[in-house]
Amino acid sequence: QVRLVDSGGGLVQAGGPLRLSCTASGGIFSINAMSWYRLSPGNQRALVATITSGGTTEYADSVKGRISISRDNAKNTVYPQINSLKPEDASDYYCKAIITTLYKGQYWGQGTQVTVSS
């Protein structure tokens, strides 16, 4: 059974870096894109960053220039890092991955909460 575990949230100082991670496990044949989302003020999940299996990245305008995302395919883990953290970066962050086991499916992590102190 596929499982995604998000980690790295907590209380972070404004201006500092935020480093998250997401690890997938459980009967995985391959992983396509791995992405991070966060809740918007309207409680919708908004895309923050994506990285494909080939390493192509895409970032939301709200974090562009402050974010990088990398992945370790051997560990089935993705690492986004947001620098120069702002109060508006505070949110619940969720990892999503497109994973093929016997079938291709979309899986979500449990989420990790990020609080920004000024």
GROMACS .gro file of N, CA, C and O in nm:
model
  472
    1GLN      N    1   0.085  -0.119   0.000
    1GLN     CA    2   0.000   0.000   0.000
    1GLN      C    3   0.088   0.124   0.000
    1GLN      O    4   0.178   0.138   0.083
    2VAL      N    5   0.061   0.214  -0.091
    2VAL     CA    6   0.143   0.334  -0.104
    2VAL      C    7   0.118   0.428   0.013
    2VAL      O    8   0.005   0.448   0.057
    3ARG      N    9   0.224   0.485   0.062
    3ARG     CA   10   0.216   0.581   0.171
    3ARG      C   11   0.310   0.697   0.141
    3ARG      O   12   0.425   0.677   0.102
    4LEU      N   13   0.260   0.821   0.162
    4LEU     CA   14   0.342   0.941   0.150
    4LEU      C   15   0.351   1.004   0.288
    4LEU      O   16   0.247   1.026   0.353
    5VAL      N   17   0.470   1.032   0.333
    5VAL     CA   18   0.490   1.093   0.465
    5VAL      C   19   0.554   1.229   0.446
    5VAL      O   20   0.667   1.240   0.396
    6ASP      N   21   0.480   1.333   0.488
    6ASP     CA   22   0.530   1.471   0.482
    6ASP      C   23   0.597   1.505   0.615
    6ASP      O   24   0.546   1.469   0.721
    7SER      N   25   0.706   1.581   0.609
    7SER     CA   26   0.769   1.624   0.733
    7SER      C   27   0.844   1.755   0.711
    7SER      O   28   0.864   1.798   0.598
    8GLY      N   29   0.883   1.816   0.822
    8GLY     CA   30   0.965   1.936   0.815
    8GLY      C   31   0.895   2.064   0.853
    8GLY      O   32   0.957   2.170   0.855
    9GLY      N   33   0.768   2.058   0.884
    9GLY     CA   34   0.696   2.180   0.922
    9GLY      C   35   0.727   2.219   1.065
    9GLY      O   36   0.813   2.163   1.130
   10GLY      N   37   0.656   2.317   1.113
   10GLY     CA   38   0.674   2.366   1.249
   10GLY      C   39   0.683   2.517   1.251
   10GLY      O   40   0.636   2.584   1.158
   11LEU      N   41   0.746   2.570   1.354
   11LEU     CA   42   0.761   2.714   1.370
   11LEU      C   43   0.893   2.758   1.308
   11LEU      O   44   0.999   2.709   1.345
   12VAL      N   45   0.884   2.849   1.213
   12VAL     CA   46   1.001   2.897   1.141
   12VAL      C   47   1.004   3.049   1.146
   12VAL      O   48   0.899   3.112   1.134
   13GLN      N   49   1.120   3.105   1.162
   13GLN     CA   50   1.133   3.251   1.170
   13GLN      C   51   1.123   3.315   1.033
   13GLN      O   52   1.176   3.261   0.934
   14ALA      N   53   1.052   3.425   1.026
   14ALA     CA   54   1.044   3.500   0.900
   14ALA      C   55   1.185   3.539   0.855
   14ALA      O   56   1.269   3.577   0.936
   15GLY      N   57   1.207   3.525   0.726
   15GLY     CA   58   1.337   3.554   0.670
   15GLY      C   59   1.428   3.433   0.663
   15GLY      O   60   1.531   3.436   0.594
   16GLY      N   61   1.391   3.330   0.732
   16GLY     CA   62   1.472   3.209   0.735
   16GLY      C   63   1.429   3.110   0.629
   16GLY      O   64   1.337   3.136   0.551
   17PRO      N   65   1.497   2.995   0.625
   17PRO     CA   66   1.462   2.892   0.529
   17PRO      C   67   1.362   2.791   0.587
   17PRO      O   68   1.359   2.767   0.708
   18LEU      N   69   1.284   2.736   0.497
   18LEU     CA   70   1.194   2.626   0.532
   18LEU      C   71   1.229   2.508   0.443
   18LEU      O   72   1.227   2.522   0.320
   19ARG      N   73   1.262   2.399   0.503
   19ARG     CA   74   1.293   2.279   0.426
   19ARG      C   75   1.197   2.168   0.466
   19ARG      O   76   1.189   2.130   0.582
   20LEU      N   77   1.126   2.119   0.366
   20LEU     CA   78   1.031   2.011   0.387
   20LEU      C   79   1.081   1.886   0.316
   20LEU      O   80   1.174   1.891   0.236
   21SER      N   81   1.017   1.775   0.347
   21SER     CA   82   1.048   1.652   0.273
   21SER      C   83   0.924   1.566   0.265
   21SER      O   84   0.832   1.579   0.345
   22CYS      N   85   0.923   1.481   0.166
   22CYS     CA   86   0.812   1.389   0.145
   22CYS      C   87   0.871   1.260   0.093
   22CYS      O   88   0.940   1.261  -0.009
   23THR      N   89   0.841   1.150   0.160
   23THR     CA   90   0.893   1.020   0.120
   23THR      C   91   0.779   0.926   0.089
   23THR      O   92   0.684   0.913   0.166
   24ALA      N   93   0.791   0.862  -0.024
   24ALA     CA   94   0.691   0.765  -0.067
   24ALA      C   95   0.744   0.624  -0.044
   24ALA      O   96   0.863   0.596  -0.060
   25SER      N   97   0.651   0.534  -0.009
   25SER     CA   98   0.690   0.395   0.012
   25SER      C   99   0.573   0.305  -0.017
   25SER      O  100   0.459   0.350  -0.023
   26GLY      N  101   0.603   0.175  -0.036
   26GLY     CA  102   0.495   0.079  -0.049
   26GLY      C  103   0.464   0.032  -0.189
   26GLY      O  104   0.375   0.086  -0.254
   27GLY      N  105   0.530  -0.069  -0.237
   27GLY     CA  106   0.493  -0.134  -0.363
   27GLY      C  107   0.506  -0.045  -0.486
   27GLY      O  108   0.431  -0.059  -0.582
   28ILE      N  109   0.602   0.045  -0.484
   28ILE     CA  110   0.616   0.143  -0.591
   28ILE      C  111   0.696   0.086  -0.708
   28ILE      O  112   0.805   0.033  -0.688
   29PHE      N  113   0.639   0.101  -0.828
   29PHE     CA  114   0.713   0.065  -0.948
   29PHE      C  115   0.786   0.188  -1.001
   29PHE      O  116   0.904   0.181  -1.036
   30SER      N  117   0.716   0.300  -1.009
   30SER     CA  118   0.779   0.424  -1.052
   30SER      C  119   0.700   0.544  -0.998
   30SER      O  120   0.583   0.530  -0.965
   31ILE      N  121   0.769   0.657  -0.991
   31ILE     CA  122   0.706   0.781  -0.948
   31ILE      C  123   0.725   0.885  -1.058
   31ILE      O  124   0.839   0.907  -1.102
   32ASN      N  125   0.619   0.946  -1.102
   32ASN     CA  126   0.627   1.053  -1.200
   32ASN      C  127   0.648   1.185  -1.126
   32ASN      O  128   0.743   1.199  -1.051
   33ALA      N  129   0.559   1.279  -1.142
   33ALA     CA  130   0.577   1.409  -1.077
   33ALA      C  131   0.553   1.399  -0.927
   33ALA      O  132   0.467   1.325  -0.881
   34MET      N  133   0.632   1.475  -0.854
   34MET     CA  134   0.610   1.494  -0.711
   34MET      C  135   0.590   1.643  -0.690
   34MET      O  136   0.667   1.725  -0.741
   35SER      N  137   0.488   1.677  -0.615
   35SER     CA  138   0.449   1.817  -0.603
   35SER      C  139   0.420   1.853  -0.458
   35SER      O  140   0.390   1.765  -0.377
   36TRP      N  141   0.426   1.981  -0.430
   36TRP     CA  142   0.386   2.034  -0.301
   36TRP      C  143   0.277   2.138  -0.322
   36TRP      O  144   0.286   2.220  -0.413
   37TYR      N  145   0.176   2.130  -0.236
   37TYR     CA  146   0.066   2.224  -0.236
   37TYR      C  147   0.055   2.286  -0.097
   37TYR      O  148   0.104   2.231   0.001
   38ARG      N  149  -0.012   2.399  -0.090
   38ARG     CA  150  -0.044   2.455   0.041
   38ARG      C  151  -0.185   2.513   0.034
   38ARG      O  152  -0.235   2.544  -0.074
   39LEU      N  153  -0.246   2.526   0.151
   39LEU     CA  154  -0.382   2.578   0.155
   39LEU      C  155  -0.380   2.728   0.134
   39LEU      O  156  -0.302   2.800   0.197
   40SER      N  157  -0.466   2.774   0.045
   40SER     CA  158  -0.482   2.917   0.021
   40SER      C  159  -0.576   2.974   0.127
   40SER      O  160  -0.639   2.898   0.201
   41PRO      N  161  -0.589   3.108   0.134
   41PRO     CA  162  -0.684   3.166   0.230
   41PRO      C  163  -0.826   3.114   0.213
   41PRO      O  164  -0.902   3.111   0.308
   42GLY      N  165  -0.863   3.073   0.096
   42GLY     CA  166  -0.995   3.015   0.071
   42GLY      C  167  -1.002   2.867   0.098
   42GLY      O  168  -1.101   2.801   0.065
   43ASN      N  169  -0.895   2.812   0.158
   43ASN     CA  170  -0.887   2.670   0.194
   43ASN      C  171  -0.880   2.576   0.075
   43ASN      O  172  -0.919   2.458   0.085
   44GLN      N  173  -0.836   2.629  -0.039
   44GLN     CA  174  -0.811   2.544  -0.156
   44GLN      C  175  -0.663   2.508  -0.157
   44GLN      O  176  -0.578   2.587  -0.115
   45ARG      N  177  -0.632   2.392  -0.208
   45ARG     CA  178  -0.492   2.353  -0.220
   45ARG      C  179  -0.434   2.417  -0.346
   45ARG      O  180  -0.483   2.394  -0.456
   46ALA      N  181  -0.332   2.496  -0.326
   46ALA     CA  182  -0.268   2.567  -0.437
   46ALA      C  183  -0.128   2.510  -0.458
   46ALA      O  184  -0.054   2.487  -0.362
   47LEU      N  185  -0.094   2.490  -0.585
   47LEU     CA  186   0.036   2.433  -0.618
   47LEU      C  187   0.148   2.529  -0.579
   47LEU      O  188   0.142   2.648  -0.609
   48VAL      N  189   0.250   2.475  -0.513
   48VAL     CA  190   0.368   2.552  -0.477
   48VAL      C  191   0.484   2.517  -0.568
   48VAL      O  192   0.553   2.604  -0.620
   49ALA      N  193   0.507   2.387  -0.587
   49ALA     CA  194   0.620   2.344  -0.669
   49ALA      C  195   0.597   2.202  -0.717
   49ALA      O  196   0.531   2.122  -0.649
   50THR      N  197   0.654   2.173  -0.834
   50THR     CA  198   0.648   2.040  -0.893
   50THR      C  199   0.785   2.004  -0.947
   50THR      O  200   0.856   2.091  -1.000
   51ILE      N  201   0.818   1.878  -0.936
   51ILE     CA  202   0.938   1.827  -1.002
   51ILE      C  203   0.904   1.693  -1.066
   51ILE      O  204   0.844   1.606  -1.004
   52THR      N  205   0.938   1.681  -1.194
   52THR     CA  206   0.911   1.557  -1.266
   52THR      C  207   1.020   1.455  -1.238
   52THR      O  208   1.124   1.485  -1.178
   53SER      N  209   1.000   1.334  -1.286
   53SER     CA  210   1.100   1.230  -1.268
   53SER      C  211   1.229   1.265  -1.339
   53SER      O  212   1.336   1.220  -1.299
   54GLY      N  213   1.218   1.346  -1.442
   54GLY     CA  214   1.336   1.388  -1.516
   54GLY      C  215   1.403   1.511  -1.458
   54GLY      O  216   1.507   1.555  -1.509
   55GLY      N  217   1.343   1.570  -1.356
   55GLY     CA  218   1.404   1.685  -1.292
   55GLY      C  219   1.353   1.820  -1.337
   55GLY      O  220   1.402   1.924  -1.292
   56THR      N  221   1.253   1.822  -1.422
   56THR     CA  222   1.195   1.950  -1.464
   56THR      C  223   1.112   2.007  -1.350
   56THR      O  224   1.034   1.935  -1.288
   57THR      N  225   1.129   2.135  -1.324
   57THR     CA  226   1.061   2.197  -1.211
   57THR      C  227   0.964   2.306  -1.257
   57THR      O  228   0.979   2.365  -1.364
   58GLU      N  229   0.867   2.331  -1.172
   58GLU     CA  230   0.769   2.439  -1.194
   58GLU      C  231   0.736   2.497  -1.058
   58GLU      O  232   0.718   2.422  -0.962
   59TYR      N  233   0.730   2.631  -1.051
   59TYR     CA  234   0.707   2.697  -0.924
   59TYR      C  235   0.592   2.796  -0.935
   59TYR      O  236   0.572   2.860  -1.038
   60ALA      N  237   0.521   2.812  -0.823
   60ALA     CA  238   0.417   2.914  -0.817
   60ALA      C  239   0.481   3.053  -0.815
   60ALA      O  240   0.590   3.071  -0.762
   61ASP      N  241   0.410   3.150  -0.873
   61ASP     CA  242   0.462   3.287  -0.876
   61ASP      C  243   0.489   3.340  -0.736
   61ASP      O  244   0.582   3.419  -0.715
   62SER      N  245   0.409   3.297  -0.639
   62SER     CA  246   0.422   3.349  -0.502
   62SER      C  247   0.553   3.311  -0.435
   62SER      O  248   0.594   3.374  -0.337
   63VAL      N  249   0.618   3.208  -0.485
   63VAL     CA  250   0.744   3.162  -0.423
   63VAL      C  251   0.860   3.164  -0.522
   63VAL      O  252   0.974   3.134  -0.482
   64LYS      N  253   0.835   3.198  -0.646
   64LYS     CA  254   0.939   3.195  -0.748
   64LYS      C  255   1.053   3.288  -0.708
   64LYS      O  256   1.030   3.400  -0.662
   65GLY      N  257   1.174   3.240  -0.721
   65GLY     CA  258   1.291   3.317  -0.681
   65GLY      C  259   1.334   3.288  -0.539
   65GLY      O  260   1.445   3.323  -0.498
   66ARG      N  261   1.245   3.227  -0.462
   66ARG     CA  262   1.278   3.193  -0.322
   66ARG      C  263   1.279   3.043  -0.297
   66ARG      O  264   1.313   2.999  -0.187
   67ILE      N  265   1.240   2.966  -0.397
   67ILE     CA  266   1.218   2.824  -0.374
   67ILE      C  267   1.304   2.741  -0.466
   67ILE      O  268   1.337   2.781  -0.579
   68SER      N  269   1.343   2.626  -0.417
   68SER     CA  270   1.404   2.523  -0.501
   68SER      C  271   1.346   2.390  -0.457
   68SER      O  272   1.307   2.373  -0.341
   69ILE      N  273   1.336   2.299  -0.551
   69ILE     CA  274   1.286   2.166  -0.519
   69ILE      C  275   1.377   2.064  -0.584
   69ILE      O  276   1.421   2.082  -0.699
   70SER      N  277   1.408   1.960  -0.511
   70SER     CA  278   1.493   1.854  -0.562
   70SER      C  279   1.434   1.721  -0.519
   70SER      O  280   1.346   1.716  -0.432
   71ARG      N  281   1.482   1.616  -0.581
   71ARG     CA  282   1.433   1.484  -0.543
   71ARG      C  283   1.545   1.383  -0.548
   71ARG      O  284   1.639   1.396  -0.630
   72ASP      N  285   1.534   1.284  -0.462
   72ASP     CA  286   1.628   1.172  -0.460
   72ASP      C  287   1.547   1.050  -0.504
   72ASP      O  288   1.470   0.994  -0.426
   73ASN      N  289   1.562   1.012  -0.628
   73ASN     CA  290   1.481   0.903  -0.682
   73ASN      C  291   1.511   0.770  -0.614
   73ASN      O  292   1.424   0.684  -0.603
   74ALA      N  293   1.632   0.753  -0.568
   74ALA     CA  294   1.668   0.627  -0.499
   74ALA      C  295   1.595   0.615  -0.366
   74ALA      O  296   1.568   0.504  -0.319
   75LYS      N  297   1.564   0.730  -0.306
   75LYS     CA  298   1.496   0.731  -0.177
   75LYS      C  299   1.348   0.763  -0.190
   75LYS      O  300   1.278   0.772  -0.088
   76ASN      N  301   1.301   0.785  -0.312
   76ASN     CA  302   1.160   0.823  -0.336
   76ASN      C  303   1.121   0.944  -0.251
   76ASN      O  304   1.012   0.949  -0.193
   77THR      N  305   1.209   1.040  -0.246
   77THR     CA  306   1.190   1.155  -0.158
   77THR      C  307   1.208   1.285  -0.236
   77THR      O  308   1.296   1.294  -0.322
   78VAL      N  309   1.125   1.382  -0.203
   78VAL     CA  310   1.133   1.514  -0.264
   78VAL      C  311   1.159   1.617  -0.154
   78VAL      O  312   1.105   1.604  -0.043
   79TYR      N  313   1.240   1.716  -0.186
   79TYR     CA  314   1.282   1.817  -0.088
   79TYR      C  315   1.258   1.958  -0.144
   79TYR      O  316   1.339   2.006  -0.223
   80PRO      N  317   1.151   2.024  -0.105
   80PRO     CA  318   1.139   2.164  -0.141
   80PRO      C  319   1.202   2.251  -0.031
   80PRO      O  320   1.198   2.216   0.086
   81GLN      N  321   1.261   2.360  -0.071
   81GLN     CA  322   1.314   2.455   0.026
   81GLN      C  323   1.271   2.595  -0.014
   81GLN      O  324   1.293   2.637  -0.127
   82ILE      N  325   1.208   2.664   0.078
   82ILE     CA  326   1.167   2.803   0.056
   82ILE      C  327   1.257   2.890   0.142
   82ILE      O  328   1.266   2.873   0.263
   83ASN      N  329   1.324   2.985   0.079
   83ASN     CA  330   1.411   3.078   0.150
   83ASN      C  331   1.339   3.211   0.171
   83ASN      O  332   1.234   3.237   0.111
   84SER      N  333   1.397   3.295   0.256
   84SER     CA  334   1.340   3.428   0.284
   84SER      C  335   1.192   3.416   0.316
   84SER      O  336   1.108   3.482   0.254
   85LEU      N  337   1.163   3.334   0.413
   85LEU     CA  338   1.025   3.302   0.446
   85LEU      C  339   0.947   3.426   0.485
   85LEU      O  340   0.997   3.514   0.558
   86LYS      N  341   0.823   3.434   0.438
   86LYS     CA  342   0.735   3.547   0.467
   86LYS      C  343   0.617   3.500   0.552
   86LYS      O  344   0.582   3.381   0.548
   87PRO      N  345   0.552   3.590   0.624
   87PRO     CA  346   0.435   3.550   0.703
   87PRO      C  347   0.328   3.481   0.618
   87PRO      O  348   0.262   3.388   0.666
   88GLU      N  349   0.314   3.525   0.493
   88GLU     CA  350   0.212   3.465   0.407
   88GLU      C  351   0.247   3.324   0.361
   88GLU      O  352   0.166   3.258   0.297
   89ASP      N  353   0.367   3.277   0.392
   89ASP     CA  354   0.403   3.139   0.362
   89ASP      C  355   0.347   3.042   0.466
   89ASP      O  356   0.351   2.920   0.445
   90ALA      N  357   0.298   3.094   0.577
   90ALA     CA  358   0.240   3.008   0.679
   90ALA      C  359   0.117   2.938   0.622
   90ALA      O  360   0.029   3.001   0.564
   91SER      N  361   0.111   2.808   0.637
   91SER     CA  362   0.000   2.730   0.583
   91SER      C  363   0.019   2.583   0.619
   91SER      O  364   0.118   2.546   0.679
   92ASP      N  365  -0.077   2.503   0.578
   92ASP     CA  366  -0.061   2.358   0.579
   92ASP      C  367  -0.010   2.316   0.442
   92ASP      O  368  -0.069   2.353   0.340
   93TYR      N  369   0.099   2.243   0.441
   93TYR     CA  370   0.162   2.200   0.317
   93TYR      C  371   0.139   2.050   0.295
   93TYR      O  372   0.147   1.971   0.390
   94TYR      N  373   0.112   2.015   0.171
   94TYR     CA  374   0.081   1.876   0.136
   94TYR      C  375   0.164   1.831   0.016
   94TYR      O  376   0.177   1.905  -0.083
   95CYS      N  377   0.215   1.711   0.025
   95CYS     CA  378   0.287   1.650  -0.086
   95CYS      C  379   0.190   1.565  -0.169
   95CYS      O  380   0.099   1.501  -0.113
   96LYS      N  381   0.208   1.569  -0.299
   96LYS     CA  382   0.131   1.484  -0.388
   96LYS      C  383   0.226   1.416  -0.485
   96LYS      O  384   0.323   1.477  -0.531
   97ALA      N  385   0.199   1.290  -0.514
   97ALA     CA  386   0.284   1.219  -0.609
   97ALA      C  387   0.198   1.133  -0.701
   97ALA      O  388   0.096   1.078  -0.658
   98ILE      N  389   0.241   1.124  -0.826
   98ILE     CA  390   0.180   1.035  -0.923
   98ILE      C  391   0.264   0.908  -0.923
   98ILE      O  392   0.381   0.911  -0.964
   99ILE      N  393   0.205   0.800  -0.876
   99ILE     CA  394   0.281   0.678  -0.850
   99ILE      C  395   0.219   0.561  -0.924
   99ILE      O  396   0.097   0.545  -0.924
  100THR      N  397   0.306   0.481  -0.983
  100THR     CA  398   0.262   0.359  -1.048
  100THR      C  399   0.301   0.240  -0.963
  100THR      O  400   0.418   0.222  -0.928
  101THR      N  401   0.200   0.164  -0.927
  101THR     CA  402   0.223   0.035  -0.862
  101THR      C  403   0.179  -0.068  -0.965
  101THR      O  404   0.244  -0.085  -1.067
  102LEU      N  405   0.068  -0.133  -0.945
  102LEU     CA  406   0.007  -0.208  -1.055
  102LEU      C  407  -0.065  -0.112  -1.149
  102LEU      O  408  -0.080  -0.140  -1.268
  103TYR      N  409  -0.109  -0.004  -1.095
  103TYR     CA  410  -0.180   0.100  -1.169
  103TYR      C  411  -0.120   0.235  -1.134
  103TYR      O  412  -0.053   0.249  -1.033
  104LYS      N  413  -0.147   0.333  -1.217
  104LYS     CA  414  -0.101   0.469  -1.188
  104LYS      C  415  -0.208   0.540  -1.107
  104LYS      O  416  -0.326   0.535  -1.141
  105GLY      N  417  -0.165   0.604  -1.001
  105GLY     CA  418  -0.260   0.675  -0.918
  105GLY      C  419  -0.201   0.800  -0.856
  105GLY      O  420  -0.079   0.821  -0.860
  106GLN      N  421  -0.285   0.884  -0.802
  106GLN     CA  422  -0.245   1.008  -0.736
  106GLN      C  423  -0.257   0.988  -0.585
  106GLN      O  424  -0.361   0.943  -0.537
  107TYR      N  425  -0.151   1.022  -0.515
  107TYR     CA  426  -0.147   1.000  -0.371
  107TYR      C  427  -0.108   1.129  -0.300
  107TYR      O  428  -0.026   1.208  -0.350
  108TRP      N  429  -0.164   1.148  -0.180
  108TRP     CA  430  -0.137   1.267  -0.100
  108TRP      C  431  -0.073   1.229   0.033
  108TRP      O  432  -0.106   1.124   0.092
  109GLY      N  433   0.015   1.315   0.081
  109GLY     CA  434   0.066   1.300   0.215
  109GLY      C  435  -0.034   1.354   0.316
  109GLY      O  436  -0.137   1.412   0.279
  110GLN      N  437   0.000   1.338   0.443
  110GLN     CA  438  -0.094   1.377   0.550
  110GLN      C  439  -0.088   1.527   0.577
  110GLN      O  440  -0.176   1.580   0.647
  111GLY      N  441   0.012   1.593   0.524
  111GLY     CA  442   0.025   1.737   0.544
  111GLY      C  443   0.114   1.770   0.661
  111GLY      O  444   0.129   1.692   0.756
  112THR      N  445   0.174   1.889   0.654
  112THR     CA  446   0.256   1.937   0.764
  112THR      C  447   0.232   2.087   0.779
  112THR      O  448   0.225   2.160   0.681
  113GLN      N  449   0.214   2.132   0.902
  113GLN     CA  450   0.178   2.270   0.927
  113GLN      C  451   0.304   2.356   0.944
  113GLN      O  452   0.398   2.318   1.015
  114VAL      N  453   0.302   2.470   0.880
  114VAL     CA  454   0.413   2.565   0.890
  114VAL      C  455   0.361   2.696   0.949
  114VAL      O  456   0.265   2.754   0.897
  115THR      N  457   0.421   2.739   1.057
  115THR     CA  458   0.389   2.867   1.120
  115THR      C  459   0.511   2.957   1.108
  115THR      O  460   0.624   2.913   1.132
  116VAL      N  461   0.489   3.082   1.071
  116VAL     CA  462   0.599   3.176   1.052
  116VAL      C  463   0.593   3.282   1.162
  116VAL      O  464   0.492   3.350   1.179
  117SER      N  465   0.702   3.295   1.236
  117SER     CA  466   0.710   3.396   1.341
  117SER      C  467   0.782   3.519   1.289
  117SER      O  468   0.881   3.509   1.219
  118SER      N  469   0.729   3.635   1.324
  118SER     CA  470   0.789   3.760   1.275
  118SER      C  471   0.886   3.818   1.378
  118SER      O  472   0.893   3.774   1.492
   0.00000   0.00000   0.00000
